[in-house]
Amino acid sequence: MSALLQARNIARTYKLGSGASLRAVDGVSLELARGETLAVVGESGCGKSTLGRLLMGFDRPDRGEILFDGQDMAKRSSREQRVLRRQIQMVFQDSASAFNPRWTIGSALAEPFRIHKRPWSRQSLEALLDRVGLSGAFVDRYPGALSGGQRQRLNIARAIALSPRLIVADEPVSALDVSVQAQIVNLLRQLQADLDLACLFISHDLAVVRQISDRIAVMYLGAIVEEGETLSLLASPSHPYTRALVDAVPQPGKPLGAPLQGDVPSPLFPPNGCRFHTRCPVAQRRCSTERPELEARQGHRRVACHFPLM
Ligand SMILES: Nc1ncnc2c1ncn2[C@@H]1O[C@H](COP(=O)(O)OP(=O)(O)O)[C@@H](O)[C@H]1O
Ligand SMILES: [Mg+2]
């Protein structure tokens, strides 16, 4: 069976006012199967949101291609693109400004139906609210009455309104309290199972990602440095950067690993060779001159490193 979503070597460079060009995404290839959850993790600024926007079709790659259901997104007619926009939906980080405070929750929820000219009724809106664990009575209330967690449930209700096949969730629980995070993660998992929804889950938080993803792709300076099945990747990271991220997650009875030295280099001046070599504890001479390719290794793992840890 072909993948639901496939990105082939996509890149996105931003031209800055100064004339400089910034490679936010630099040659990313990934695949997502039906109903599967792939987490994209990495430090702030590594290109996660840019990648999400490219996969959503909000933005176009300046190189490479993106296939949805085996078809190139860029080559579709405008009618096909409209259909596509129903099939891929996005959930953003919770924010109080996500909803117009003067619209009832019912009108906010009806918006995707109006935009895509699909029929809806009060009952269908109530059923959607029920799906995400909110009372149908919210239809007539205003977003100001919602807590952060409830607002994120409403965001999710809006995203699933038109029965999409893929959700791109960009830091969907990062603004929420830890106890609420778990509830939202559970809701997403439940909906995925019920609706056969695939999910690209963008997060900087490995503890959250562990709860929801089947696979993890680790990004550093615009590129994937390691990808693998969630439990295996977290238990035995192969890339020194993944190792450092895993070691930075507090675990009972385990001392924290040594923190990574230095800051992420500016994406305006990415290091030659391996992008990570300036901070890598096991880097050797070769790493500063020769860029490692992302190569398949045993156990469904892909790693871009000259000296992988396993
Ligand atoms: N519209 C834009 N114009 C210029 N630079 C951008 C733009 N959007 C993002 N960037 C830059 O691209 C890089 C990746 O950003 P982003 O995709 O938001 O990363 P992340 O989501 O991982 O924090 C960052 O260096 C950011 O400053
Ligand atoms: Mg981001």
mmCIF file of C-alpha atoms and ligand atoms in Angstrom:
data_model
loop_
_atom_site.group_PDB
_atom_site.id
_atom_site.type_symbol
_atom_site.label_atom_id
_atom_site.label_comp_id
_atom_site.label_asym_id
_atom_site.label_seq_id
_atom_site.Cartn_x
_atom_site.Cartn_y
_atom_site.Cartn_z
ATOM 1 C CA MET A 1 0.000 0.000 0.000
ATOM 2 C CA SER A 2 1.377 3.405 -0.898
ATOM 3 C CA ALA A 3 1.976 6.018 1.786
ATOM 4 C CA LEU A 4 -0.714 8.575 2.573
ATOM 5 C CA LEU A 5 1.844 11.368 2.622
ATOM 6 C CA GLN A 6 5.293 11.390 1.137
ATOM 7 C CA ALA A 7 7.834 14.217 1.103
ATOM 8 C CA ARG A 8 10.786 13.785 -1.211
ATOM 9 C CA ASN A 9 13.831 15.896 -0.509
ATOM 10 C CA ILE A 10 11.885 19.096 0.117
ATOM 11 C CA ALA A 11 13.542 22.410 0.942
ATOM 12 C CA ARG A 12 12.340 25.899 1.807
ATOM 13 C CA THR A 13 14.669 28.877 1.799
ATOM 14 C CA TYR A 14 13.567 32.266 3.108
ATOM 15 C CA LYS A 15 15.046 35.344 1.445
ATOM 16 C CA LEU A 16 15.646 37.862 4.171
ATOM 17 C CA GLY A 17 15.482 41.641 3.818
ATOM 18 C CA SER A 18 19.273 41.769 4.205
ATOM 19 C CA GLY A 19 19.623 39.693 1.031
ATOM 20 C CA ALA A 20 20.778 36.657 2.986
ATOM 21 C CA SER A 21 19.003 33.351 2.489
ATOM 22 C CA LEU A 22 17.983 31.133 5.353
ATOM 23 C CA ARG A 23 17.424 27.440 4.724
ATOM 24 C CA ALA A 24 14.660 26.608 7.169
ATOM 25 C CA VAL A 25 14.062 23.145 5.692
ATOM 26 C CA ASP A 26 16.986 21.614 3.853
ATOM 27 C CA GLY A 27 16.247 18.353 2.069
ATOM 28 C CA VAL A 28 13.672 16.484 4.146
ATOM 29 C CA SER A 29 12.211 13.156 3.045
ATOM 30 C CA LEU A 30 9.559 11.387 5.067
ATOM 31 C CA GLU A 31 6.559 9.103 4.773
ATOM 32 C CA LEU A 32 3.364 8.755 6.707
ATOM 33 C CA ALA A 33 1.057 5.753 6.389
ATOM 34 C CA ARG A 34 -2.719 5.831 6.851
ATOM 35 C CA GLY A 35 -3.690 6.198 10.486
ATOM 36 C CA GLU A 36 -0.069 6.524 11.593
ATOM 37 C CA THR A 37 1.436 9.157 13.885
ATOM 38 C CA LEU A 38 4.848 10.559 13.087
ATOM 39 C CA ALA A 39 6.316 12.976 15.597
ATOM 40 C CA VAL A 40 8.723 15.661 14.450
ATOM 41 C CA VAL A 41 10.934 16.808 17.320
ATOM 42 C CA GLY A 42 13.833 19.194 17.694
ATOM 43 C CA GLU A 43 14.854 22.447 19.355
ATOM 44 C CA SER A 44 13.147 25.725 18.582
ATOM 45 C CA GLY A 45 14.113 27.100 15.169
ATOM 46 C CA CYS A 46 15.078 23.756 13.591
ATOM 47 C CA GLY A 47 12.349 24.051 10.944
ATOM 48 C CA LYS A 48 9.450 22.020 12.376
ATOM 49 C CA SER A 49 6.729 24.592 11.727
ATOM 50 C CA THR A 50 8.066 25.379 8.261
ATOM 51 C CA LEU A 51 7.964 21.664 7.461
ATOM 52 C CA GLY A 52 4.395 21.481 8.797
ATOM 53 C CA ARG A 53 3.307 24.408 6.619
ATOM 54 C CA LEU A 54 4.876 22.810 3.537
ATOM 55 C CA LEU A 55 3.116 19.505 4.186
ATOM 56 C CA MET A 56 -0.183 21.349 4.714
ATOM 57 C CA GLY A 57 0.211 23.098 1.377
ATOM 58 C CA PHE A 58 0.155 26.518 3.127
ATOM 59 C CA ASP A 59 3.571 27.120 1.664
ATOM 60 C CA ARG A 60 5.431 25.666 -1.325
ATOM 61 C CA PRO A 61 8.807 23.973 -1.248
ATOM 62 C CA ASP A 62 11.417 25.518 -3.512
ATOM 63 C CA ARG A 63 12.782 22.049 -4.196
ATOM 64 C CA GLY A 64 11.487 18.504 -3.927
ATOM 65 C CA GLU A 65 7.939 17.222 -4.055
ATOM 66 C CA ILE A 66 5.099 16.294 -1.752
ATOM 67 C CA LEU A 67 2.738 13.468 -2.621
ATOM 68 C CA PHE A 68 -0.635 12.957 -0.963
ATOM 69 C CA ASP A 69 -2.256 9.654 -1.885
ATOM 70 C CA GLY A 70 0.513 9.190 -4.433
ATOM 71 C CA GLN A 71 -0.274 12.441 -6.277
ATOM 72 C CA ASP A 72 1.957 15.483 -6.450
ATOM 73 C CA MET A 73 0.273 18.279 -4.482
ATOM 74 C CA ALA A 74 1.757 21.019 -6.686
ATOM 75 C CA LYS A 75 0.380 19.472 -9.888
ATOM 76 C CA ARG A 76 -3.249 19.320 -8.839
ATOM 77 C CA SER A 77 -5.998 21.401 -10.371
ATOM 78 C CA SER A 78 -7.500 24.076 -8.148
ATOM 79 C CA ARG A 79 -10.583 21.908 -7.667
ATOM 80 C CA GLU A 80 -8.461 18.967 -6.522
ATOM 81 C CA GLN A 81 -6.574 21.293 -4.191
ATOM 82 C CA ARG A 82 -9.838 22.324 -2.568
ATOM 83 C CA VAL A 83 -10.668 18.680 -1.916
ATOM 84 C CA LEU A 84 -7.159 18.207 -0.582
ATOM 85 C CA ARG A 85 -7.578 21.092 1.828
ATOM 86 C CA ARG A 86 -10.474 19.218 3.389
ATOM 87 C CA GLN A 87 -8.384 16.095 3.819
ATOM 88 C CA ILE A 88 -5.487 17.737 5.630
ATOM 89 C CA GLN A 89 -6.240 19.884 8.661
ATOM 90 C CA MET A 90 -4.056 21.695 11.139
ATOM 91 C CA VAL A 91 -4.167 22.135 14.901
ATOM 92 C CA PHE A 92 -1.978 24.873 16.378
ATOM 93 C CA GLN A 93 -0.715 25.628 19.844
ATOM 94 C CA ASP A 94 -3.602 26.717 22.079
ATOM 95 C CA SER A 95 -4.005 30.453 22.247
ATOM 96 C CA ALA A 96 -6.783 32.682 23.467
ATOM 97 C CA SER A 97 -6.770 34.439 20.082
ATOM 98 C CA ALA A 98 -7.611 31.275 18.085
ATOM 99 C CA PHE A 99 -11.309 32.162 18.133
ATOM 100 C CA ASN A 100 -13.187 35.378 17.494
ATOM 101 C CA PRO A 101 -14.558 36.294 20.946
ATOM 102 C CA ARG A 102 -17.767 37.686 19.398
ATOM 103 C CA TRP A 103 -18.692 34.479 17.596
ATOM 104 C CA THR A 104 -20.521 31.735 19.420
ATOM 105 C CA ILE A 105 -18.737 28.415 19.662
ATOM 106 C CA GLY A 106 -21.386 27.046 17.303
ATOM 107 C CA SER A 107 -20.508 29.584 14.576
ATOM 108 C CA ALA A 108 -16.794 28.934 15.057
ATOM 109 C CA LEU A 109 -17.427 25.233 14.623
ATOM 110 C CA ALA A 110 -19.635 25.778 11.572
ATOM 111 C CA GLU A 111 -16.933 27.802 9.810
ATOM 112 C CA PRO A 112 -15.207 24.888 8.032
ATOM 113 C CA PHE A 113 -18.615 23.717 6.734
ATOM 114 C CA ARG A 114 -19.366 27.209 5.431
ATOM 115 C CA ILE A 115 -15.940 27.613 3.827
ATOM 116 C CA HIS A 116 -16.173 24.262 2.066
ATOM 117 C CA LYS A 117 -19.906 24.566 1.346
ATOM 118 C CA ARG A 118 -20.788 21.374 3.213
ATOM 119 C CA PRO A 119 -24.107 20.836 4.950
ATOM 120 C CA TRP A 120 -24.279 21.052 8.738
ATOM 121 C CA SER A 121 -26.932 21.260 11.407
ATOM 122 C CA ARG A 122 -27.116 22.131 15.047
ATOM 123 C CA GLN A 123 -27.133 18.400 15.789
ATOM 124 C CA SER A 124 -23.976 17.803 13.795
ATOM 125 C CA LEU A 125 -22.207 20.583 15.712
ATOM 126 C CA GLU A 126 -23.378 19.107 19.023
ATOM 127 C CA ALA A 127 -22.173 15.683 17.907
ATOM 128 C CA LEU A 128 -18.762 17.153 17.083
ATOM 129 C CA LEU A 129 -18.529 18.762 20.511
ATOM 130 C CA ASP A 130 -19.483 15.452 22.081
ATOM 131 C CA ARG A 131 -16.734 13.684 20.086
ATOM 132 C CA VAL A 132 -14.101 15.870 21.669
ATOM 133 C CA GLY A 133 -15.558 15.624 25.187
ATOM 134 C CA LEU A 134 -17.362 18.985 25.321
ATOM 135 C CA SER A 135 -21.009 19.467 26.230
ATOM 136 C CA GLY A 136 -23.371 20.208 23.323
ATOM 137 C CA ALA A 137 -24.625 23.156 25.360
ATOM 138 C CA PHE A 138 -21.444 25.031 24.388
ATOM 139 C CA VAL A 139 -22.958 25.675 20.932
ATOM 140 C CA ASP A 140 -24.588 28.888 22.184
ATOM 141 C CA ARG A 141 -21.777 30.010 24.460
ATOM 142 C CA TYR A 142 -18.715 32.136 23.654
ATOM 143 C CA PRO A 143 -15.043 31.051 23.501
ATOM 144 C CA GLY A 144 -14.297 33.274 26.503
ATOM 145 C CA ALA A 145 -16.085 30.680 28.655
ATOM 146 C CA LEU A 146 -13.546 27.972 27.760
ATOM 147 C CA SER A 147 -10.392 26.908 29.605
ATOM 148 C CA GLY A 148 -7.191 26.331 27.628
ATOM 149 C CA GLY A 149 -7.815 22.606 27.454
ATOM 150 C CA GLN A 150 -11.431 23.091 26.348
ATOM 151 C CA ARG A 151 -10.329 25.582 23.718
ATOM 152 C CA GLN A 152 -7.891 23.021 22.362
ATOM 153 C CA ARG A 153 -10.718 20.453 22.250
ATOM 154 C CA LEU A 154 -12.695 22.972 20.204
ATOM 155 C CA ASN A 155 -9.715 23.449 17.877
ATOM 156 C CA ILE A 156 -9.584 19.704 17.391
ATOM 157 C CA ALA A 157 -13.352 19.545 16.787
ATOM 158 C CA ARG A 158 -12.947 22.160 14.075
ATOM 159 C CA ALA A 159 -10.046 20.219 12.538
ATOM 160 C CA ILE A 160 -12.011 16.941 12.334
ATOM 161 C CA ALA A 161 -15.280 18.581 11.214
ATOM 162 C CA LEU A 162 -14.820 17.664 7.551
ATOM 163 C CA SER A 163 -13.480 14.130 8.206
ATOM 164 C CA PRO A 164 -9.856 14.750 7.220
ATOM 165 C CA ARG A 165 -7.361 11.934 6.721
ATOM 166 C CA LEU A 166 -4.348 13.780 8.076
ATOM 167 C CA ILE A 167 -3.920 16.206 10.943
ATOM 168 C CA VAL A 168 -0.799 18.324 11.234
ATOM 169 C CA ALA A 169 -0.610 19.303 14.900
ATOM 170 C CA ASP A 170 2.014 21.979 15.629
ATOM 171 C CA GLU A 171 2.873 22.009 19.354
ATOM 172 C CA PRO A 172 -0.805 21.296 20.177
ATOM 173 C CA VAL A 173 -0.263 20.786 23.908
ATOM 174 C CA SER A 174 2.802 22.955 24.568
ATOM 175 C CA ALA A 175 0.792 25.806 26.102
ATOM 176 C CA LEU A 176 -1.223 23.544 28.426
ATOM 177 C CA ASP A 177 -0.710 22.309 31.983
ATOM 178 C CA VAL A 178 0.824 18.839 32.185
ATOM 179 C CA SER A 179 -2.380 17.163 33.443
ATOM 180 C CA VAL A 180 -4.373 18.757 30.620
ATOM 181 C CA GLN A 181 -1.699 17.767 28.095
ATOM 182 C CA ALA A 182 -2.326 14.103 28.881
ATOM 183 C CA GLN A 183 -6.081 14.510 28.341
ATOM 184 C CA ILE A 184 -5.586 16.163 24.956
ATOM 185 C CA VAL A 185 -3.049 13.548 23.891
ATOM 186 C CA ASN A 186 -5.515 10.809 24.875
ATOM 187 C CA LEU A 187 -8.280 12.537 22.946
ATOM 188 C CA LEU A 188 -6.112 12.736 19.823
ATOM 189 C CA ARG A 189 -5.222 9.061 20.112
ATOM 190 C CA GLN A 190 -8.858 8.088 20.543
ATOM 191 C CA LEU A 191 -9.945 10.129 17.530
ATOM 192 C CA GLN A 192 -7.148 8.689 15.416
ATOM 193 C CA ALA A 193 -8.252 5.169 16.209
ATOM 194 C CA ASP A 194 -11.953 5.947 15.622
ATOM 195 C CA LEU A 195 -11.474 7.960 12.433
ATOM 196 C CA ASP A 196 -8.387 6.261 10.934
ATOM 197 C CA LEU A 197 -6.611 9.595 11.054
ATOM 198 C CA ALA A 198 -2.918 10.013 10.348
ATOM 199 C CA CYS A 199 -1.119 12.651 12.383
ATOM 200 C CA LEU A 200 2.076 14.613 12.011
ATOM 201 C CA PHE A 201 2.702 15.666 15.584
ATOM 202 C CA ILE A 202 5.191 18.516 15.948
ATOM 203 C CA SER A 203 6.671 18.978 19.398
ATOM 204 C CA HIS A 204 9.855 19.855 21.249
ATOM 205 C CA ASP A 205 8.799 17.607 24.149
ATOM 206 C CA LEU A 206 9.948 13.974 24.004
ATOM 207 C CA ALA A 207 7.861 13.006 27.034
ATOM 208 C CA VAL A 208 4.686 14.035 25.180
ATOM 209 C CA VAL A 209 5.782 12.504 21.901
ATOM 210 C CA ARG A 210 6.388 9.160 23.592
ATOM 211 C CA GLN A 211 2.678 9.027 24.509
ATOM 212 C CA ILE A 212 1.336 9.511 21.021
ATOM 213 C CA SER A 213 3.717 8.694 18.188
ATOM 214 C CA ASP A 214 4.400 5.469 16.321
ATOM 215 C CA ARG A 215 7.584 6.904 14.892
ATOM 216 C CA ILE A 216 9.798 9.901 15.604
ATOM 217 C CA ALA A 217 11.814 12.067 13.227
ATOM 218 C CA VAL A 218 14.467 14.198 14.940
ATOM 219 C CA MET A 219 15.322 17.477 13.196
ATOM 220 C CA TYR A 220 18.418 19.606 13.559
ATOM 221 C CA LEU A 221 19.009 22.797 11.529
ATOM 222 C CA GLY A 222 16.454 21.996 8.855
ATOM 223 C CA ALA A 223 17.264 18.327 8.328
ATOM 224 C CA ILE A 224 16.226 14.986 9.786
ATOM 225 C CA VAL A 225 19.192 13.484 11.626
ATOM 226 C CA GLU A 226 17.477 10.349 12.901
ATOM 227 C CA GLU A 227 14.174 8.586 12.422
ATOM 228 C CA GLY A 228 12.835 5.395 13.938
ATOM 229 C CA GLU A 229 10.104 3.625 15.852
ATOM 230 C CA THR A 230 9.268 5.546 19.016
ATOM 231 C CA LEU A 231 10.143 3.084 21.769
ATOM 232 C CA SER A 232 13.255 1.778 20.060
ATOM 233 C CA LEU A 233 14.518 5.264 19.231
ATOM 234 C CA LEU A 234 13.992 6.545 22.763
ATOM 235 C CA ALA A 235 15.517 3.429 24.348
ATOM 236 C CA SER A 236 18.594 3.345 22.140
ATOM 237 C CA PRO A 237 19.213 6.526 20.190
ATOM 238 C CA SER A 238 21.772 6.191 17.452
ATOM 239 C CA HIS A 239 22.516 9.839 16.657
ATOM 240 C CA PRO A 240 24.475 11.759 19.328
ATOM 241 C CA TYR A 241 21.933 14.590 19.048
ATOM 242 C CA THR A 242 19.011 12.248 19.748
ATOM 243 C CA ARG A 243 21.012 10.828 22.666
ATOM 244 C CA ALA A 244 21.422 14.339 24.080
ATOM 245 C CA LEU A 245 17.688 15.092 23.723
ATOM 246 C CA VAL A 246 16.756 11.789 25.384
ATOM 247 C CA ASP A 247 19.242 12.344 28.216
ATOM 248 C CA ALA A 248 17.758 15.781 28.880
ATOM 249 C CA VAL A 249 14.356 14.271 29.796
ATOM 250 C CA PRO A 250 14.178 13.819 33.584
ATOM 251 C CA GLN A 251 13.530 10.219 34.630
ATOM 252 C CA PRO A 252 13.069 8.867 38.131
ATOM 253 C CA GLY A 253 16.211 7.285 39.541
ATOM 254 C CA LYS A 254 18.389 8.401 36.671
ATOM 255 C CA PRO A 255 20.827 11.309 36.802
ATOM 256 C CA LEU A 256 20.422 13.842 33.989
ATOM 257 C CA GLY A 257 22.998 13.507 31.222
ATOM 258 C CA ALA A 258 25.497 16.286 30.569
ATOM 259 C CA PRO A 259 23.664 19.102 28.769
ATOM 260 C CA LEU A 260 24.577 19.875 25.173
ATOM 261 C CA GLN A 261 27.355 22.416 24.880
ATOM 262 C CA GLY A 262 26.697 25.699 23.089
ATOM 263 C CA ASP A 263 23.696 27.025 21.193
ATOM 264 C CA VAL A 264 22.185 25.837 17.946
ATOM 265 C CA PRO A 265 24.255 27.530 15.206
ATOM 266 C CA SER A 266 22.453 30.167 13.140
ATOM 267 C CA PRO A 267 20.638 28.622 10.180
ATOM 268 C CA LEU A 268 22.075 31.553 8.197
ATOM 269 C CA PHE A 269 25.528 30.013 8.628
ATOM 270 C CA PRO A 270 25.021 26.268 9.035
ATOM 271 C CA PRO A 271 28.259 24.382 9.781
ATOM 272 C CA ASN A 272 29.997 22.556 6.953
ATOM 273 C CA GLY A 273 30.044 18.782 7.097
ATOM 274 C CA CYS A 274 27.683 17.383 9.685
ATOM 275 C CA ARG A 275 25.411 20.174 10.906
ATOM 276 C CA PHE A 276 25.751 18.896 14.468
ATOM 277 C CA HIS A 277 29.547 18.526 14.623
ATOM 278 C CA THR A 278 30.117 21.834 16.460
ATOM 279 C CA ARG A 279 28.217 20.475 19.481
ATOM 280 C CA CYS A 280 28.798 16.759 19.101
ATOM 281 C CA PRO A 281 30.640 14.947 21.902
ATOM 282 C CA VAL A 282 31.938 12.223 19.569
ATOM 283 C CA ALA A 283 32.748 14.291 16.457
ATOM 284 C CA GLN A 284 35.927 13.505 14.561
ATOM 285 C CA ARG A 285 37.764 15.322 11.801
ATOM 286 C CA ARG A 286 35.677 13.823 9.008
ATOM 287 C CA CYS A 287 32.496 15.254 10.580
ATOM 288 C CA SER A 288 33.578 18.849 9.925
ATOM 289 C CA THR A 289 34.081 18.307 6.197
ATOM 290 C CA GLU A 290 31.775 15.551 4.992
ATOM 291 C CA ARG A 291 28.005 15.772 5.400
ATOM 292 C CA PRO A 292 26.521 12.397 6.441
ATOM 293 C CA GLU A 293 23.500 11.183 4.468
ATOM 294 C CA LEU A 294 20.394 9.884 6.204
ATOM 295 C CA GLU A 295 20.934 6.146 5.757
ATOM 296 C CA ALA A 296 18.760 3.164 6.561
ATOM 297 C CA ARG A 297 20.089 0.975 9.367
ATOM 298 C CA GLN A 298 18.722 -2.087 11.093
ATOM 299 C CA GLY A 299 15.287 -2.026 12.702
ATOM 300 C CA HIS A 300 13.566 0.625 10.530
ATOM 301 C CA ARG A 301 16.065 3.216 11.678
ATOM 302 C CA ARG A 302 17.463 6.019 9.520
ATOM 303 C CA VAL A 303 20.490 7.908 10.812
ATOM 304 C CA ALA A 304 22.651 10.713 9.432
ATOM 305 C CA CYS A 305 25.917 10.206 11.315
ATOM 306 C CA HIS A 306 29.445 9.029 10.460
ATOM 307 C CA PHE A 307 29.859 7.524 13.929
ATOM 308 C CA PRO A 308 26.429 6.340 15.093
ATOM 309 C CA LEU A 309 26.122 5.129 18.673
ATOM 310 C CA MET A 310 24.596 1.820 17.606
HETATM 311 N N1 LIG B 1 8.564 33.635 7.269
HETATM 312 C C1 LIG B 1 9.846 33.514 7.629
HETATM 313 N N2 LIG B 1 10.788 34.378 7.144
HETATM 314 C C2 LIG B 1 12.082 34.252 7.501
HETATM 315 N N3 LIG B 1 12.568 33.286 8.323
HETATM 316 C C3 LIG B 1 11.700 32.421 8.830
HETATM 317 C C4 LIG B 1 10.287 32.479 8.526
HETATM 318 N N4 LIG B 1 9.666 31.472 9.194
HETATM 319 C C5 LIG B 1 10.631 30.824 9.872
HETATM 320 N N5 LIG B 1 11.847 31.388 9.674
HETATM 321 C C6 LIG B 1 13.134 30.919 10.207
HETATM 322 O O1 LIG B 1 13.272 29.562 9.789
HETATM 323 C C7 LIG B 1 13.856 28.782 10.814
HETATM 324 C C8 LIG B 1 12.900 27.641 11.172
HETATM 325 O O2 LIG B 1 11.749 28.184 11.796
HETATM 326 P P1 LIG B 1 10.518 27.287 12.253
HETATM 327 O O3 LIG B 1 10.113 26.430 11.112
HETATM 328 O O4 LIG B 1 9.497 28.188 12.829
HETATM 329 O O5 LIG B 1 11.188 26.385 13.391
HETATM 330 P P2 LIG B 1 10.526 25.627 14.634
HETATM 331 O O6 LIG B 1 9.064 25.466 14.365
HETATM 332 O O7 LIG B 1 11.268 24.329 14.705
HETATM 333 O O8 LIG B 1 10.804 26.465 15.842
HETATM 334 C C9 LIG B 1 14.129 29.720 11.974
HETATM 335 O O9 LIG B 1 15.468 30.142 11.892
HETATM 336 C C10 LIG B 1 13.180 30.874 11.720
HETATM 337 O O10 LIG B 1 13.694 32.071 12.247
HETATM 338 MG MG MG B 2 7.411 26.005 15.540
#
